[in-house]
PDB file of C-alpha atoms in Angstrom:
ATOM      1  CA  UNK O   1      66.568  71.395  58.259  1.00  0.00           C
ATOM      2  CA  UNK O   2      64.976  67.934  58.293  1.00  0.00           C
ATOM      3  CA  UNK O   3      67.458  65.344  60.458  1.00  0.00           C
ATOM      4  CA  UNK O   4      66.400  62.724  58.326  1.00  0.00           C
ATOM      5  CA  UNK O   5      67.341  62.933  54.287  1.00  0.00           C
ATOM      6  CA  UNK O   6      65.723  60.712  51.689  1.00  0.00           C
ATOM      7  CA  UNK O   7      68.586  59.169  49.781  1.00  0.00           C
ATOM      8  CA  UNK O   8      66.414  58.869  46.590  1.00  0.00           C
ATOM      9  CA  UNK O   9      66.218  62.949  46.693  1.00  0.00           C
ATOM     10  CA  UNK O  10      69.787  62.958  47.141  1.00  0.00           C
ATOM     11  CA  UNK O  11      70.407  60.496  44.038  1.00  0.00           C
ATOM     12  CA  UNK O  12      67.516  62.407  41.783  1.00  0.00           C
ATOM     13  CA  UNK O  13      69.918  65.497  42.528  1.00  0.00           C
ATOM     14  CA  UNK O  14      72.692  64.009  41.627  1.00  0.00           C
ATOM     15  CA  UNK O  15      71.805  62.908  38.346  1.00  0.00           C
ATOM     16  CA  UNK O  16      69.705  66.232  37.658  1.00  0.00           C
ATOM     17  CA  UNK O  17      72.863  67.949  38.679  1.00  0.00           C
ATOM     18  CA  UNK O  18      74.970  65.946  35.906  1.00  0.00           C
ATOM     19  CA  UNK O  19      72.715  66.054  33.296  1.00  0.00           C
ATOM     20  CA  UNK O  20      71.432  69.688  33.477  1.00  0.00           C
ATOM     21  CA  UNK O  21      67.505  69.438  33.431  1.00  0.00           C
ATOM     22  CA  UNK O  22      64.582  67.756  34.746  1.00  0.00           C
ATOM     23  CA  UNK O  23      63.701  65.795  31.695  1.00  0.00           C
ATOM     24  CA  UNK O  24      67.435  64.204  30.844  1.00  0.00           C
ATOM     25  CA  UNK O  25      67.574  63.551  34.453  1.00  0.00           C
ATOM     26  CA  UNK O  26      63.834  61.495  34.425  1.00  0.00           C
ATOM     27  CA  UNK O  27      64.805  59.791  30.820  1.00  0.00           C
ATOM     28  CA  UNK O  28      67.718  58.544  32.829  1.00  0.00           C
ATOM     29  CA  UNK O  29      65.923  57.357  35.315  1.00  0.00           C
ATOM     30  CA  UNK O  30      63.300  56.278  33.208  1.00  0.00           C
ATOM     31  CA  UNK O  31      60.224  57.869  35.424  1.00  0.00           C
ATOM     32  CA  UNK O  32      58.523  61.214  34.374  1.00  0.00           C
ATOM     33  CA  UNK O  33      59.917  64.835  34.929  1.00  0.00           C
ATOM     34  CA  UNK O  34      57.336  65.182  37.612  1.00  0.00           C
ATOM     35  CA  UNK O  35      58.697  62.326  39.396  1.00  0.00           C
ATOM     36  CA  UNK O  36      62.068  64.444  39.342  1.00  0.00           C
ATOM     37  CA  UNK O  37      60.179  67.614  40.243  1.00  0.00           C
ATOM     38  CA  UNK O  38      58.788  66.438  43.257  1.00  0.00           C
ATOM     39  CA  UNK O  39      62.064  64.793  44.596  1.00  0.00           C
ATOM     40  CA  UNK O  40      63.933  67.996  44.217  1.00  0.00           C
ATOM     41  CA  UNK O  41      61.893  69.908  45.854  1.00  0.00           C
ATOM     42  CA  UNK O  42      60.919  67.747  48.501  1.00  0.00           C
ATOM     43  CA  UNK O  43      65.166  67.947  48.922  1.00  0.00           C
ATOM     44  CA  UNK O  44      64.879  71.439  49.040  1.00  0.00           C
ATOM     45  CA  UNK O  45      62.145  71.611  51.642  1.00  0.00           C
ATOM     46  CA  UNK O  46      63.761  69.532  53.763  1.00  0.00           C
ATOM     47  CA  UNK O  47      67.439  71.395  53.529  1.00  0.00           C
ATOM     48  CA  UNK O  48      65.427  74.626  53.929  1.00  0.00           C
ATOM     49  CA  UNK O  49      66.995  75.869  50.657  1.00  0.00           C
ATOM     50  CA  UNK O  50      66.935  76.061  46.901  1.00  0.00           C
ATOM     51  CA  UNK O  51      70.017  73.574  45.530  1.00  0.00           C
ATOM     52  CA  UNK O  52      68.974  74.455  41.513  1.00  0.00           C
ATOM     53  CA  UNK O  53      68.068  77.679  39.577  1.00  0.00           C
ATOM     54  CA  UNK O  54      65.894  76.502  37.450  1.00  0.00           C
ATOM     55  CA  UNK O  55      66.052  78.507  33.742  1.00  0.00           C
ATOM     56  CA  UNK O  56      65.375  77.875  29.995  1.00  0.00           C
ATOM     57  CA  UNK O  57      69.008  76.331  29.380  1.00  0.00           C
ATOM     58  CA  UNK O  58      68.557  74.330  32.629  1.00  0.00           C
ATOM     59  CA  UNK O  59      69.207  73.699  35.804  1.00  0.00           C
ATOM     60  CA  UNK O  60      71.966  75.699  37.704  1.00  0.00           C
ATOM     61  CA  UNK O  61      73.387  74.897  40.959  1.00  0.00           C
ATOM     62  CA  UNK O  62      72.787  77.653  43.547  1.00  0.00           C
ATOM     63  CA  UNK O  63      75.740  77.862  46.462  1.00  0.00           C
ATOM     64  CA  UNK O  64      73.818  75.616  48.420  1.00  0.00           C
ATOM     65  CA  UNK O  65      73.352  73.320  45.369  1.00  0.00           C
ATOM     66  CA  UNK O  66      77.280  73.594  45.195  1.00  0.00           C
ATOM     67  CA  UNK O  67      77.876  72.584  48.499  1.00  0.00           C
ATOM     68  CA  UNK O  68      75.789  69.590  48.640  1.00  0.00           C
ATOM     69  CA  UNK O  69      77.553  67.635  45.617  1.00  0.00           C
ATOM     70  CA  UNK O  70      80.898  66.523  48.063  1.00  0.00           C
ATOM     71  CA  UNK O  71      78.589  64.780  50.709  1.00  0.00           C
ATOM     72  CA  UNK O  72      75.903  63.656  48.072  1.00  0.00           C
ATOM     73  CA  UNK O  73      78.272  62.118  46.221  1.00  0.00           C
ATOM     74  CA  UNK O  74      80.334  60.458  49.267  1.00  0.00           C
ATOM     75  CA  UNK O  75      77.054  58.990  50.328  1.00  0.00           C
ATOM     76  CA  UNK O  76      76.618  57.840  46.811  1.00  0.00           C
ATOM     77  CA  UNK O  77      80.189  56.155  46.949  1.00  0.00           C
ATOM     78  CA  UNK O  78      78.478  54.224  50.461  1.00  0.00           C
ATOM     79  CA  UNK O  79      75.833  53.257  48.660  1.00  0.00           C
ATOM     80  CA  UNK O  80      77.956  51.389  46.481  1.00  0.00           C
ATOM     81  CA  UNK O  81      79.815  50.028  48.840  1.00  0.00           C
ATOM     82  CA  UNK O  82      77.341  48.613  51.155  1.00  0.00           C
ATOM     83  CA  UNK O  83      75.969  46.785  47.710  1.00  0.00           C
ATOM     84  CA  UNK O  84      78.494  45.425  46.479  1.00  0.00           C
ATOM     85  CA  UNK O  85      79.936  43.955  50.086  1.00  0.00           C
ATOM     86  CA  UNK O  86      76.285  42.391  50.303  1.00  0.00           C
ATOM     87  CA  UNK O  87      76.222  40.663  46.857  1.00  0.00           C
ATOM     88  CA  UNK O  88      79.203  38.796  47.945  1.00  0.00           C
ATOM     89  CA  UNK O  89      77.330  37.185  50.851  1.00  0.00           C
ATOM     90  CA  UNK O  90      74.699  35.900  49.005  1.00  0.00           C
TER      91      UNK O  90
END
């Protein structure tokens, strides 16, 4: 596994994993479902492992998939955090 993470993979995959596919996940975002392609598997290269299925009804979570969400989303939490204690010392 990579020792560094990108925390834009990590976000794509969080937003893939909430709205079930590629393309809700890039209209969200409001890039192009290659854009989302890429990210996720440049995640999954990095891990070493695939974190979605991908099938006709969508993306499914694989185990490793399933154990990333906890950390992804307390580094999401952070991310919020460090923003919003920065806009205040503007």
């Amino acid at each position: 596994m990579k020792q560094t993470l990108d925390w834009d993979h990590l976000r794509i995959f969080l937003i893939g994993m909430r709205t079930g596919s590629f393309r809700k996940a890039a209209e969200k975002l409001g890039v192009n479902h290659g854009t989302v392609h890429r990210a996720v598997s440049a995640l999954e290269r990095d891990l070493g492992t695939r974190i979605f299925d991908r099938t006709t009804g969508g993306l499914q979570l694989t185990a490793s998939g399933e154990s990333l969400i906890e950390p992804a989303e307390d580094m999401e939490m952070q991310v919020s955090s460090i923003a919003r204690k920065l806009s205040g010392l503007d």
